[in-house]
mmCIF file of C-alpha atoms in Angstrom:
data_model
loop_
_atom_site.group_PDB
_atom_site.id
_atom_site.type_symbol
_atom_site.label_atom_id
_atom_site.label_comp_id
_atom_site.label_asym_id
_atom_site.label_seq_id
_atom_site.Cartn_x
_atom_site.Cartn_y
_atom_site.Cartn_z
ATOM 1 C CA MET A 25 11.935 -9.985 3.111
ATOM 2 C CA LYS A 26 13.151 -10.771 -0.606
ATOM 3 C CA GLU A 27 11.273 -8.440 -3.038
ATOM 4 C CA LEU A 28 8.155 -9.177 -4.776
ATOM 5 C CA SER A 29 6.678 -7.120 -7.972
ATOM 6 C CA LEU A 30 3.572 -5.185 -7.850
ATOM 7 C CA PHE A 31 2.085 -7.652 -10.707
ATOM 8 C CA GLU A 32 3.493 -10.462 -8.254
ATOM 9 C CA ILE A 33 1.625 -9.504 -5.836
ATOM 10 C CA ALA A 34 -1.255 -8.010 -7.195
ATOM 11 C CA LYS A 35 -2.178 -11.861 -9.369
ATOM 12 C CA ALA A 36 -2.101 -12.865 -5.003
ATOM 13 C CA VAL A 37 -5.093 -10.549 -3.924
ATOM 14 C CA GLY A 38 -6.713 -11.096 -6.815
ATOM 15 C CA ALA A 39 -5.989 -7.220 -8.226
ATOM 16 C CA LYS A 40 -4.807 -5.382 -10.957
ATOM 17 C CA THR A 41 -2.056 -3.196 -11.459
ATOM 18 C CA ASP A 42 -0.298 -1.241 -14.951
ATOM 19 C CA ILE A 43 2.964 -0.049 -12.096
ATOM 20 C CA ASN A 44 5.919 -2.089 -12.885
ATOM 21 C CA ALA A 45 8.078 -1.498 -9.507
ATOM 22 C CA SER A 46 9.540 -3.974 -7.059
ATOM 23 C CA VAL A 47 8.258 -3.854 -2.927
ATOM 24 C CA SER A 48 10.800 -4.155 -0.341
ATOM 25 C CA ASP A 49 9.024 -4.241 2.459
ATOM 26 C CA ILE A 50 4.690 -4.421 3.705
ATOM 27 C CA CYS A 51 3.834 -1.574 6.138
ATOM 28 C CA THR A 52 0.447 -0.908 7.634
ATOM 29 C CA ASP A 53 1.091 2.334 9.756
ATOM 30 C CA THR A 54 2.227 5.226 7.772
ATOM 31 C CA ARG A 55 4.966 6.166 11.568
ATOM 32 C CA THR A 56 6.868 3.477 10.671
ATOM 33 C CA LEU A 57 6.555 3.280 6.979
ATOM 34 C CA LYS A 58 9.858 2.978 4.910
ATOM 35 C CA GLU A 59 10.356 4.365 1.368
ATOM 36 C CA GLY A 60 9.786 1.615 -1.393
ATOM 37 C CA CYS A 61 7.044 -0.383 0.536
ATOM 38 C CA LEU A 62 3.777 -1.449 0.067
ATOM 39 C CA PHE A 63 1.133 0.521 2.031
ATOM 40 C CA VAL A 64 -1.729 -1.799 3.139
ATOM 41 C CA ALA A 65 -5.041 0.113 4.466
ATOM 42 C CA LEU A 66 -5.948 -2.144 6.896
ATOM 43 C CA GLU A 67 -9.500 -1.161 8.389
ATOM 44 C CA GLY A 68 -11.539 -1.791 11.593
ATOM 45 C CA GLU A 69 -14.629 -0.829 14.665
ATOM 46 C CA ASN A 70 -11.971 2.290 15.809
ATOM 47 C CA TYR A 71 -9.183 2.576 12.489
ATOM 48 C CA ASP A 72 -9.577 2.957 8.935
ATOM 49 C CA GLY A 73 -5.888 3.544 7.323
ATOM 50 C CA HIS A 74 -7.486 4.564 3.416
ATOM 51 C CA ILE A 75 -7.413 8.218 5.448
ATOM 52 C CA PHE A 76 -3.985 7.810 5.207
ATOM 53 C CA ALA A 77 -2.937 6.094 2.099
ATOM 54 C CA GLY A 78 -2.364 10.050 0.750
ATOM 55 C CA ASP A 79 -0.004 10.443 3.412
ATOM 56 C CA ALA A 80 1.766 6.916 2.345
ATOM 57 C CA VAL A 81 2.323 7.813 -1.020
ATOM 58 C CA ASP A 82 3.579 11.195 -0.353
ATOM 59 C CA LEU A 83 6.658 9.612 2.462
ATOM 60 C CA GLY A 84 7.569 7.089 -0.202
ATOM 61 C CA ALA A 85 5.111 3.965 -0.623
ATOM 62 C CA VAL A 86 5.565 2.641 -4.026
ATOM 63 C CA ALA A 87 1.459 1.396 -3.809
ATOM 64 C CA VAL A 88 -0.944 1.455 -1.456
ATOM 65 C CA LEU A 89 -3.405 -2.375 -1.126
ATOM 66 C CA CYS A 90 -7.003 -1.148 0.035
ATOM 67 C CA HIS A 91 -10.239 -1.951 -0.934
ATOM 68 C CA LYS A 92 -12.235 1.566 -0.919
ATOM 69 C CA LYS A 93 -11.246 4.257 -3.820
ATOM 70 C CA THR A 94 -9.026 6.578 -2.038
ATOM 71 C CA ASN A 95 -7.615 10.026 -3.307
ATOM 72 C CA CYS A 96 -4.201 9.343 -3.673
ATOM 73 C CA GLN A 97 -1.975 8.822 -6.663
ATOM 74 C CA LYS A 98 1.669 8.196 -8.027
#
C-alpha cells in the first residue's frame, strides 16, 4: 500500500485531523495490527471495533477511524 497522510485520508472520508502523520497500512483487527497503521473501528450486529480503539493505539496505530466517541488518545 502506498503511504498516505492522515490529512489525505480525513479529506477522503469527510473528517478532520490535526495529526501530521503517515499511514503505512489499514487494519480492522487489533490481533493483526501493525505499527503505523490506521485502525478502522467496524461495527456490526455482534461486534463493535470501537471497544478496541484504545488497544489499537497502545499497539502502535497512528490513528483510529470511527463514528462513535472513544476514550483513546495518542
